[in-house]
Structures are given as C-alpha cells and as structure tokens.
PDB file of C-alpha atoms in Angstrom:
ATOM      1  CA  UNK A   1       0.000   0.000   0.000  1.00 65.00           C
ATOM      2  CA  UNK A   2       1.385   3.389  -1.067  1.00 81.00           C
ATOM      3  CA  UNK A   3       0.426   6.819   0.280  1.00 82.00           C
ATOM      4  CA  UNK A   4       0.729  10.032  -1.716  1.00 86.00           C
ATOM      5  CA  UNK A   5      -0.300  13.519  -0.498  1.00 85.00           C
ATOM      6  CA  UNK A   6      -2.839  12.111   1.934  1.00 88.00           C
ATOM      7  CA  UNK A   7      -4.212   9.562  -0.538  1.00 93.00           C
ATOM      8  CA  UNK A   8      -3.948   5.784  -0.286  1.00 94.00           C
ATOM      9  CA  UNK A   9      -2.917   4.480  -3.727  1.00 94.00           C
ATOM     10  CA  UNK A  10      -4.208   1.030  -4.680  1.00 94.00           C
ATOM     11  CA  UNK A  11      -4.362  -0.825  -8.025  1.00 94.00           C
ATOM     12  CA  UNK A  12      -7.691  -1.519  -9.716  1.00 93.00           C
ATOM     13  CA  UNK A  13      -7.629  -5.167 -10.839  1.00 92.00           C
ATOM     14  CA  UNK A  14     -10.051  -6.727 -13.321  1.00 89.00           C
ATOM     15  CA  UNK A  15      -8.373 -10.154 -13.165  1.00 90.00           C
ATOM     16  CA  UNK A  16      -6.419 -12.059 -10.473  1.00 90.00           C
ATOM     17  CA  UNK A  17      -3.263 -12.162 -12.608  1.00 89.00           C
ATOM     18  CA  UNK A  18      -3.452  -8.528 -13.789  1.00 87.00           C
ATOM     19  CA  UNK A  19      -0.002  -6.907 -13.758  1.00 85.00           C
ATOM     20  CA  UNK A  20      -0.599  -3.496 -15.339  1.00 87.00           C
ATOM     21  CA  UNK A  21      -3.475  -1.746 -13.548  1.00 90.00           C
ATOM     22  CA  UNK A  22      -4.940   1.705 -13.129  1.00 90.00           C
ATOM     23  CA  UNK A  23      -4.139   3.338  -9.790  1.00 93.00           C
ATOM     24  CA  UNK A  24      -7.032   4.528  -7.604  1.00 94.00           C
ATOM     25  CA  UNK A  25      -6.403   7.293  -5.060  1.00 95.00           C
ATOM     26  CA  UNK A  26      -8.546   6.970  -1.913  1.00 95.00           C
ATOM     27  CA  UNK A  27      -9.054   9.048   1.228  1.00 94.00           C
ATOM     28  CA  UNK A  28     -11.783   9.928   3.665  1.00 93.00           C
ATOM     29  CA  UNK A  29     -14.009  12.616   2.186  1.00 90.00           C
ATOM     30  CA  UNK A  30     -14.144  15.894   4.098  1.00 84.00           C
ATOM     31  CA  UNK A  31     -14.930  19.476   3.045  1.00 79.00           C
ATOM     32  CA  UNK A  32     -15.577  22.736   4.887  1.00 75.00           C
ATOM     33  CA  UNK A  33     -19.172  22.955   3.630  1.00 74.00           C
ATOM     34  CA  UNK A  34     -21.283  20.078   4.912  1.00 78.00           C
ATOM     35  CA  UNK A  35     -23.052  17.934   2.315  1.00 82.00           C
ATOM     36  CA  UNK A  36     -25.911  15.777   3.672  1.00 83.00           C
ATOM     37  CA  UNK A  37     -25.491  13.351   0.762  1.00 85.00           C
ATOM     38  CA  UNK A  38     -21.827  12.798   1.671  1.00 88.00           C
ATOM     39  CA  UNK A  39     -21.740  12.706   5.485  1.00 90.00           C
ATOM     40  CA  UNK A  40     -18.445  13.360   7.210  1.00 88.00           C
ATOM     41  CA  UNK A  41     -16.771  10.267   8.663  1.00 91.00           C
ATOM     42  CA  UNK A  42     -18.743   7.809   6.518  1.00 93.00           C
ATOM     43  CA  UNK A  43     -17.820   8.823   2.951  1.00 94.00           C
ATOM     44  CA  UNK A  44     -14.889   7.418   0.984  1.00 95.00           C
ATOM     45  CA  UNK A  45     -13.543   9.585  -1.850  1.00 94.00           C
ATOM     46  CA  UNK A  46     -11.979   7.878  -4.914  1.00 95.00           C
ATOM     47  CA  UNK A  47      -9.940   9.699  -7.560  1.00 94.00           C
ATOM     48  CA  UNK A  48      -8.876   8.541 -11.069  1.00 93.00           C
ATOM     49  CA  UNK A  49     -11.774   6.114 -11.502  1.00 93.00           C
ATOM     50  CA  UNK A  50     -11.730   4.642 -15.065  1.00 91.00           C
ATOM     51  CA  UNK A  51     -14.790   5.168 -17.298  1.00 87.00           C
ATOM     52  CA  UNK A  52     -15.722   1.495 -17.413  1.00 87.00           C
ATOM     53  CA  UNK A  53     -16.234   1.283 -13.632  1.00 90.00           C
ATOM     54  CA  UNK A  54     -19.926   1.331 -12.629  1.00 89.00           C
ATOM     55  CA  UNK A  55     -21.754   2.175  -9.411  1.00 90.00           C
ATOM     56  CA  UNK A  56     -22.893  -1.435  -9.138  1.00 91.00           C
ATOM     57  CA  UNK A  57     -19.352  -2.840  -9.400  1.00 92.00           C
ATOM     58  CA  UNK A  58     -18.033  -0.514  -6.661  1.00 93.00           C
ATOM     59  CA  UNK A  59     -21.028  -1.218  -4.433  1.00 93.00           C
ATOM     60  CA  UNK A  60     -20.537  -4.966  -4.861  1.00 92.00           C
ATOM     61  CA  UNK A  61     -16.849  -4.763  -3.965  1.00 94.00           C
ATOM     62  CA  UNK A  62     -17.060  -2.376  -0.993  1.00 95.00           C
ATOM     63  CA  UNK A  63     -20.117  -4.122   0.491  1.00 93.00           C
ATOM     64  CA  UNK A  64     -17.719  -6.713   1.941  1.00 93.00           C
ATOM     65  CA  UNK A  65     -16.497  -3.961   4.279  1.00 94.00           C
ATOM     66  CA  UNK A  66     -19.960  -2.926   5.483  1.00 93.00           C
ATOM     67  CA  UNK A  67     -23.386  -1.804   4.377  1.00 94.00           C
ATOM     68  CA  UNK A  68     -23.309   0.712   1.518  1.00 94.00           C
ATOM     69  CA  UNK A  69     -25.827   3.567   1.493  1.00 94.00           C
ATOM     70  CA  UNK A  70     -24.866   5.101  -1.846  1.00 92.00           C
ATOM     71  CA  UNK A  71     -22.258   5.203  -4.615  1.00 93.00           C
ATOM     72  CA  UNK A  72     -22.141   8.359  -6.716  1.00 91.00           C
ATOM     73  CA  UNK A  73     -19.955   9.620  -9.562  1.00 90.00           C
ATOM     74  CA  UNK A  74     -18.887  13.114 -10.629  1.00 88.00           C
ATOM     75  CA  UNK A  75     -16.708  14.542 -13.381  1.00 86.00           C
ATOM     76  CA  UNK A  76     -14.510  16.300 -10.810  1.00 87.00           C
ATOM     77  CA  UNK A  77     -14.528  17.068  -7.068  1.00 87.00           C
ATOM     78  CA  UNK A  78     -17.128  19.615  -5.979  1.00 81.00           C
ATOM     79  CA  UNK A  79     -20.397  19.860  -4.103  1.00 74.00           C
ATOM     80  CA  UNK A  80     -22.528  20.437  -7.216  1.00 77.00           C
ATOM     81  CA  UNK A  81     -20.568  18.209  -9.603  1.00 79.00           C
ATOM     82  CA  UNK A  82     -22.469  15.051  -8.647  1.00 78.00           C
ATOM     83  CA  UNK A  83     -25.770  16.759  -9.476  1.00 74.00           C
ATOM     84  CA  UNK A  84     -24.416  17.882 -12.848  1.00 74.00           C
ATOM     85  CA  UNK A  85     -23.219  14.346 -13.649  1.00 74.00           C
ATOM     86  CA  UNK A  86     -26.628  12.767 -13.121  1.00 72.00           C
ATOM     87  CA  UNK A  87     -28.495  15.661 -14.756  1.00 68.00           C
ATOM     88  CA  UNK A  88     -26.456  14.970 -17.887  1.00 62.00           C
ATOM     89  CA  UNK A  89     -27.190  11.269 -17.606  1.00 57.00           C
ATOM     90  CA  UNK A  90     -30.953  11.875 -17.635  1.00 53.00           C
ATOM     91  CA  UNK A  91     -31.032  14.420 -20.436  1.00 55.00           C
ATOM     92  CA  UNK A  92     -32.917  13.199 -23.527  1.00 50.00           C
ATOM     93  CA  UNK A  93     -30.725  11.846 -26.337  1.00 50.00           C
ATOM     94  CA  UNK A  94     -27.594  11.698 -24.148  1.00 51.00           C
ATOM     95  CA  UNK A  95     -25.618   8.662 -23.017  1.00 46.00           C
ATOM     96  CA  UNK A  96     -25.945   7.792 -19.350  1.00 46.00           C
ATOM     97  CA  UNK A  97     -22.171   7.575 -18.954  1.00 47.00           C
ATOM     98  CA  UNK A  98     -19.762   9.357 -21.293  1.00 52.00           C
ATOM     99  CA  UNK A  99     -17.244   6.826 -22.661  1.00 48.00           C
ATOM    100  CA  UNK A 100     -13.572   7.059 -21.740  1.00 63.00           C
ATOM    101  CA  UNK A 101     -13.982   9.864 -19.203  1.00 80.00           C
ATOM    102  CA  UNK A 102     -12.115   9.389 -15.968  1.00 89.00           C
ATOM    103  CA  UNK A 103     -14.117  10.493 -12.943  1.00 91.00           C
ATOM    104  CA  UNK A 104     -14.324  10.621  -9.160  1.00 92.00           C
ATOM    105  CA  UNK A 105     -16.513   8.471  -6.924  1.00 93.00           C
ATOM    106  CA  UNK A 106     -18.088   8.824  -3.481  1.00 94.00           C
ATOM    107  CA  UNK A 107     -18.867   5.659  -1.495  1.00 95.00           C
ATOM    108  CA  UNK A 108     -21.132   6.326   1.513  1.00 94.00           C
ATOM    109  CA  UNK A 109     -21.008   3.639   4.227  1.00 95.00           C
ATOM    110  CA  UNK A 110     -23.552   3.072   6.953  1.00 93.00           C
ATOM    111  CA  UNK A 111     -20.852   2.927   9.650  1.00 93.00           C
ATOM    112  CA  UNK A 112     -17.711   5.047  10.023  1.00 92.00           C
ATOM    113  CA  UNK A 113     -15.608   1.974  10.894  1.00 94.00           C
ATOM    114  CA  UNK A 114     -15.857   0.862   7.237  1.00 94.00           C
ATOM    115  CA  UNK A 115     -13.689   3.827   6.157  1.00 94.00           C
ATOM    116  CA  UNK A 116     -10.667   2.481   8.035  1.00 93.00           C
ATOM    117  CA  UNK A 117     -11.160  -0.957   6.506  1.00 94.00           C
ATOM    118  CA  UNK A 118     -11.359   0.535   2.996  1.00 94.00           C
ATOM    119  CA  UNK A 119      -8.146   2.532   3.438  1.00 93.00           C
ATOM    120  CA  UNK A 120      -6.358  -0.665   4.552  1.00 93.00           C
ATOM    121  CA  UNK A 121      -7.145  -2.496   1.296  1.00 94.00           C
ATOM    122  CA  UNK A 122      -4.269  -3.715  -0.875  1.00 93.00           C
ATOM    123  CA  UNK A 123      -6.279  -3.481  -4.116  1.00 93.00           C
ATOM    124  CA  UNK A 124      -9.757  -2.971  -5.575  1.00 94.00           C
ATOM    125  CA  UNK A 125     -10.730  -6.225  -7.263  1.00 93.00           C
ATOM    126  CA  UNK A 126     -13.563  -6.140  -9.794  1.00 91.00           C
ATOM    127  CA  UNK A 127     -13.781  -9.879 -10.442  1.00 89.00           C
ATOM    128  CA  UNK A 128     -15.699 -12.721  -8.826  1.00 88.00           C
ATOM    129  CA  UNK A 129     -14.461 -15.807  -6.962  1.00 84.00           C
ATOM    130  CA  UNK A 130     -13.893 -17.676 -10.219  1.00 85.00           C
ATOM    131  CA  UNK A 131     -11.683 -14.874 -11.566  1.00 85.00           C
ATOM    132  CA  UNK A 132     -14.194 -13.514 -14.084  1.00 86.00           C
ATOM    133  CA  UNK A 133     -14.366  -9.751 -14.526  1.00 86.00           C
ATOM    134  CA  UNK A 134     -17.636  -8.248 -13.215  1.00 84.00           C
ATOM    135  CA  UNK A 135     -17.598  -5.227 -15.545  1.00 86.00           C
ATOM    136  CA  UNK A 136     -17.457  -4.732 -19.294  1.00 82.00           C
ATOM    137  CA  UNK A 137     -14.226  -3.407 -20.811  1.00 81.00           C
ATOM    138  CA  UNK A 138     -12.547  -3.110 -24.195  1.00 78.00           C
ATOM    139  CA  UNK A 139     -14.497  -4.115 -27.313  1.00 83.00           C
ATOM    140  CA  UNK A 140     -17.442  -5.362 -25.276  1.00 81.00           C
ATOM    141  CA  UNK A 141     -17.839  -1.919 -23.677  1.00 78.00           C
ATOM    142  CA  UNK A 142     -17.442  -0.141 -27.040  1.00 78.00           C
ATOM    143  CA  UNK A 143     -20.095  -2.364 -28.633  1.00 79.00           C
ATOM    144  CA  UNK A 144     -22.551  -1.711 -25.806  1.00 77.00           C
ATOM    145  CA  UNK A 145     -21.924   2.045 -25.942  1.00 74.00           C
ATOM    146  CA  UNK A 146     -22.461   2.031 -29.721  1.00 76.00           C
ATOM    147  CA  UNK A 147     -25.800   0.236 -29.404  1.00 75.00           C
ATOM    148  CA  UNK A 148     -26.976   2.731 -26.753  1.00 72.00           C
ATOM    149  CA  UNK A 149     -26.729   5.513 -29.329  1.00 71.00           C
ATOM    150  CA  UNK A 150     -29.685   4.056 -31.266  1.00 70.00           C
ATOM    151  CA  UNK A 151     -33.225   4.193 -29.896  1.00 64.00           C
ATOM    152  CA  UNK A 152     -35.031   1.145 -31.203  1.00 67.00           C
ATOM    153  CA  UNK A 153     -38.067   1.353 -28.919  1.00 74.00           C
ATOM    154  CA  UNK A 154     -40.667   3.646 -30.524  1.00 77.00           C
ATOM    155  CA  UNK A 155     -42.521   4.415 -27.280  1.00 82.00           C
ATOM    156  CA  UNK A 156     -39.290   5.203 -25.455  1.00 78.00           C
ATOM    157  CA  UNK A 157     -38.214   7.470 -28.322  1.00 79.00           C
ATOM    158  CA  UNK A 158     -41.539   9.333 -28.227  1.00 84.00           C
ATOM    159  CA  UNK A 159     -41.213   9.762 -24.483  1.00 84.00           C
ATOM    160  CA  UNK A 160     -37.736  11.258 -24.767  1.00 80.00           C
ATOM    161  CA  UNK A 161     -38.825  13.569 -27.600  1.00 85.00           C
ATOM    162  CA  UNK A 162     -41.813  14.719 -25.553  1.00 88.00           C
ATOM    163  CA  UNK A 163     -39.610  15.347 -22.520  1.00 87.00           C
ATOM    164  CA  UNK A 164     -37.109  17.307 -24.611  1.00 86.00           C
ATOM    165  CA  UNK A 165     -39.836  19.464 -26.227  1.00 90.00           C
ATOM    166  CA  UNK A 166     -41.417  20.273 -22.855  1.00 91.00           C
ATOM    167  CA  UNK A 167     -38.049  21.512 -21.576  1.00 88.00           C
ATOM    168  CA  UNK A 168     -37.464  23.419 -24.833  1.00 90.00           C
ATOM    169  CA  UNK A 169     -40.869  25.157 -24.704  1.00 91.00           C
ATOM    170  CA  UNK A 170     -40.231  26.117 -21.090  1.00 90.00           C
ATOM    171  CA  UNK A 171     -36.904  27.732 -22.011  1.00 88.00           C
ATOM    172  CA  UNK A 172     -38.493  29.592 -24.944  1.00 89.00           C
ATOM    173  CA  UNK A 173     -41.323  30.969 -22.792  1.00 88.00           C
ATOM    174  CA  UNK A 174     -38.838  32.149 -20.167  1.00 86.00           C
ATOM    175  CA  UNK A 175     -36.710  33.839 -22.849  1.00 83.00           C
ATOM    176  CA  UNK A 176     -39.757  35.549 -24.408  1.00 82.00           C
ATOM    177  CA  UNK A 177     -40.925  36.788 -20.999  1.00 80.00           C
ATOM    178  CA  UNK A 178     -37.461  38.123 -20.189  1.00 74.00           C
ATOM    179  CA  UNK A 179     -37.275  39.948 -23.558  1.00 71.00           C
ATOM    180  CA  UNK A 180     -40.755  41.393 -23.041  1.00 70.00           C
ATOM    181  CA  UNK A 181     -39.941  42.808 -19.615  1.00 65.00           C
ATOM    182  CA  UNK A 182     -36.581  44.272 -20.633  1.00 61.00           C
ATOM    183  CA  UNK A 183     -36.029  47.716 -22.156  1.00 60.00           C
ATOM    184  CA  UNK A 184     -33.115  49.170 -24.070  1.00 60.00           C
ATOM    185  CA  UNK A 185     -31.044  51.865 -22.358  1.00 61.00           C
ATOM    186  CA  UNK A 186     -29.624  55.003 -24.010  1.00 60.00           C
ATOM    187  CA  UNK A 187     -26.866  53.012 -25.704  1.00 61.00           C
ATOM    188  CA  UNK A 188     -29.194  50.302 -27.000  1.00 60.00           C
ATOM    189  CA  UNK A 189     -28.189  47.569 -24.542  1.00 67.00           C
ATOM    190  CA  UNK A 190     -30.762  45.356 -22.893  1.00 63.00           C
ATOM    191  CA  UNK A 191     -30.256  43.912 -19.412  1.00 62.00           C
ATOM    192  CA  UNK A 192     -31.823  40.467 -19.129  1.00 58.00           C
ATOM    193  CA  UNK A 193     -31.931  37.730 -16.530  1.00 55.00           C
ATOM    194  CA  UNK A 194     -30.068  34.424 -16.589  1.00 52.00           C
ATOM    195  CA  UNK A 195     -32.979  32.766 -18.412  1.00 48.00           C
ATOM    196  CA  UNK A 196     -32.982  35.329 -21.219  1.00 50.00           C
ATOM    197  CA  UNK A 197     -31.465  34.052 -24.458  1.00 47.00           C
ATOM    198  CA  UNK A 198     -31.620  37.206 -26.598  1.00 49.00           C
ATOM    199  CA  UNK A 199     -29.248  39.252 -24.486  1.00 47.00           C
ATOM    200  CA  UNK A 200     -27.242  41.962 -26.163  1.00 50.00           C
ATOM    201  CA  UNK A 201     -27.825  44.773 -28.628  1.00 51.00           C
ATOM    202  CA  UNK A 202     -31.343  45.684 -29.765  1.00 53.00           C
ATOM    203  CA  UNK A 203     -31.164  46.008 -33.553  1.00 60.00           C
ATOM    204  CA  UNK A 204     -33.680  48.837 -34.125  1.00 65.00           C
ATOM    205  CA  UNK A 205     -33.117  51.647 -36.627  1.00 70.00           C
ATOM    206  CA  UNK A 206     -33.744  54.384 -34.056  1.00 71.00           C
ATOM    207  CA  UNK A 207     -31.326  52.771 -31.621  1.00 71.00           C
ATOM    208  CA  UNK A 208     -28.658  52.289 -34.303  1.00 75.00           C
ATOM    209  CA  UNK A 209     -28.952  55.965 -35.393  1.00 76.00           C
ATOM    210  CA  UNK A 210     -28.655  57.117 -31.777  1.00 79.00           C
ATOM    211  CA  UNK A 211     -25.558  55.012 -31.219  1.00 77.00           C
ATOM    212  CA  UNK A 212     -23.974  56.260 -34.467  1.00 79.00           C
ATOM    213  CA  UNK A 213     -24.562  59.903 -33.420  1.00 81.00           C
ATOM    214  CA  UNK A 214     -23.039  59.186 -30.038  1.00 81.00           C
ATOM    215  CA  UNK A 215     -19.972  57.582 -31.644  1.00 78.00           C
ATOM    216  CA  UNK A 216     -19.538  60.576 -33.979  1.00 76.00           C
ATOM    217  CA  UNK A 217     -19.846  62.970 -31.036  1.00 76.00           C
ATOM    218  CA  UNK A 218     -17.292  61.013 -29.020  1.00 72.00           C
ATOM    219  CA  UNK A 219     -14.920  61.066 -31.983  1.00 68.00           C
ATOM    220  CA  UNK A 220     -15.177  64.848 -32.271  1.00 65.00           C
ATOM    221  CA  UNK A 221     -14.592  65.275 -28.563  1.00 66.00           C
ATOM    222  CA  UNK A 222     -11.456  63.149 -28.653  1.00 64.00           C
ATOM    223  CA  UNK A 223     -10.058  64.818 -31.778  1.00 61.00           C
ATOM    224  CA  UNK A 224      -7.029  67.075 -31.146  1.00 64.00           C
ATOM    225  CA  UNK A 225      -7.390  70.400 -32.974  1.00 65.00           C
ATOM    226  CA  UNK A 226      -4.383  72.574 -33.893  1.00 65.00           C
ATOM    227  CA  UNK A 227      -2.076  70.176 -32.147  1.00 69.00           C
ATOM    228  CA  UNK A 228       0.325  69.513 -35.002  1.00 73.00           C
ATOM    229  CA  UNK A 229       2.123  72.127 -37.137  1.00 80.00           C
ATOM    230  CA  UNK A 230       0.368  71.081 -40.329  1.00 78.00           C
ATOM    231  CA  UNK A 231      -2.990  71.450 -38.562  1.00 77.00           C
ATOM    232  CA  UNK A 232      -2.173  75.033 -37.537  1.00 81.00           C
ATOM    233  CA  UNK A 233      -1.060  75.869 -41.103  1.00 82.00           C
ATOM    234  CA  UNK A 234      -4.206  74.366 -42.618  1.00 83.00           C
ATOM    235  CA  UNK A 235      -6.382  76.185 -40.085  1.00 83.00           C
ATOM    236  CA  UNK A 236      -4.843  79.554 -41.002  1.00 84.00           C
ATOM    237  CA  UNK A 237      -5.300  78.897 -44.727  1.00 85.00           C
ATOM    238  CA  UNK A 238      -8.923  77.903 -44.129  1.00 85.00           C
ATOM    239  CA  UNK A 239      -9.548  81.152 -42.209  1.00 86.00           C
ATOM    240  CA  UNK A 240      -8.086  83.226 -45.056  1.00 86.00           C
ATOM    241  CA  UNK A 241     -10.258  81.456 -47.609  1.00 87.00           C
ATOM    242  CA  UNK A 242     -13.370  81.994 -45.477  1.00 88.00           C
ATOM    243  CA  UNK A 243     -12.537  85.719 -44.992  1.00 89.00           C
ATOM    244  CA  UNK A 244     -12.080  86.200 -48.756  1.00 86.00           C
ATOM    245  CA  UNK A 245     -15.324  84.424 -49.446  1.00 88.00           C
ATOM    246  CA  UNK A 246     -17.163  86.623 -46.949  1.00 90.00           C
ATOM    247  CA  UNK A 247     -15.561  89.755 -48.461  1.00 90.00           C
ATOM    248  CA  UNK A 248     -16.797  88.799 -51.911  1.00 89.00           C
ATOM    249  CA  UNK A 249     -20.294  88.125 -50.572  1.00 90.00           C
ATOM    250  CA  UNK A 250     -20.352  91.566 -48.878  1.00 89.00           C
ATOM    251  CA  UNK A 251     -19.278  93.249 -52.140  1.00 88.00           C
ATOM    252  CA  UNK A 252     -22.080  91.474 -53.995  1.00 88.00           C
ATOM    253  CA  UNK A 253     -24.655  92.606 -51.413  1.00 87.00           C
ATOM    254  CA  UNK A 254     -23.477  96.247 -51.730  1.00 87.00           C
ATOM    255  CA  UNK A 255     -23.832  96.112 -55.535  1.00 85.00           C
ATOM    256  CA  UNK A 256     -27.367  94.791 -55.196  1.00 84.00           C
ATOM    257  CA  UNK A 257     -28.265  97.595 -52.807  1.00 81.00           C
ATOM    258  CA  UNK A 258     -26.857 100.201 -55.217  1.00 80.00           C
ATOM    259  CA  UNK A 259     -28.900  98.832 -58.065  1.00 80.00           C
ATOM    260  CA  UNK A 260     -32.065  98.978 -56.018  1.00 76.00           C
ATOM    261  CA  UNK A 261     -31.257 102.629 -55.122  1.00 66.00           C
ATOM    262  CA  UNK A 262     -31.617 102.012 -51.499  1.00 56.00           C
ATOM    263  CA  UNK A 263     -27.943 102.414 -50.771  1.00 51.00           C
ATOM    264  CA  UNK A 264     -27.495 105.085 -48.061  1.00 57.00           C
ATOM    265  CA  UNK A 265     -23.912 105.108 -46.819  1.00 57.00           C
ATOM    266  CA  UNK A 266     -24.526 108.288 -44.719  1.00 55.00           C
TER     267      UNK A 266
END
C-alpha cells in the first residue's frame, strides 16, 4: 500500500493475474461545507476512476467492508458536480455515462468503521471468486456504448422527444418573458436575466442611429485640434479662404443695394 499527499494508492484489478493496472487514489471525504449526501466520517472519496467502472461494481466490492448507502460519480470534485453528472445522464438523447472519461466516486457507508477498513485495502478487485471480470471493458464496452446511441423502442423514443420538447418550450417561454420585460437603455443595450437568451444589442433603426450619433460625437470630442504644425497651417489657410469668401459676398450685397437705389452710406 502506497500513500501520496494524503491519498492511499491502490491498483484496480479486473483479473487475479493482472499486472498493469490503473491506480485509484482513496481518502476519507471531508470538506468545509457540509453535504448531507456525503456525510463526514462515513464517505470514501476515490480519484482517477476509469470510465468502465460502474456504481454497481463498486457497491458490490465495498459491500464486503460494510453496508453501503450510496455510490455516486462526478466529473470532478465539488459539491454540485455530482448533481451535474446525473443531470447529464438523464437528459434526452444523451448517453448515461460518457465513454472514456475518468471520474471521481463517493462511497457512503452506513458505519464510520468501514472507512478504516477501505483505506487498509491492498487493491480494488472487480472480479468474482472464479476470476471472471464483473464489468465490461474493451471491445465489449465499445459495442454496448455504440448500441446505446440508437433508440429502437418507438414508445421510449416518443417519451424522450416529448420530454425534450417540454423543456425546450419552457426555455423559450422564459426567454420571451425576459425579452418582453426588458427595455433598451440610451446606448441600446438590454439587461436580461439568466434565463434570457436574446441578451445583447437591440437592432432597431432608431437605436442604431442614436448610437452612431453618439460615436460621432465622441470622436469629435477626442479629436485634437491645432495640435500639429500642419494642422495650424491648414487652419490659417482655411480662415483666409473663409474671410475672402465673406468679403466677396459683402461686395455682392453692396452692388445689389446700389442697383435697387436704397444704398445710403450716410
């Protein structure tokens, strides 16, 4: 038995004569936040559990150490990860167990004395008294996983479709309600809740025009006038041109007044 960073390392054997085995890391489960489903002092935590290991196989093996209350899997350690694992397993059109995904396991015993017995084990043996493996591995597991991808039962397929559509309609109604109750602010952005799907920019013509005017105004504000030498030179030339243009316009107005005989200089 080997210990590493607080974990007891034991091989996972699928046959009595197995020489090359996966290593399972075990320790007593404890966290700061209490979890009623994983009581302190009675829960064994297993790390690096291969994808072909099932709840039934672990329950069968550890039941020799005491009564088992529950065996649960999760993709990674965490209070909510177990819930996510089984939510995924019960989603319509999804496999109950993703293939070739290593995971963690929680084994809940009825008595705390079973934890000490589990940590004293030399190996985890998933085979019966005659040496036959109690789980499916290799090609047998691949074949079973492949067949699970096809729904051959018409009633079961209809049930899963109905369940999926009910969940879909619920999400759509929540998104429509969130969009209905939300309003665009001055910049055209809409604040929505976590159930809203159409979060983001409201593509209305009035909103787009308002945003474009705001961008143009911001650009003018940030523009540096008469900062560079060429800008000063161009500004002076523009002033001279405007003064000449105004002078010519004034001359034309005076000529028009003379012609109408209403010119009274004094």
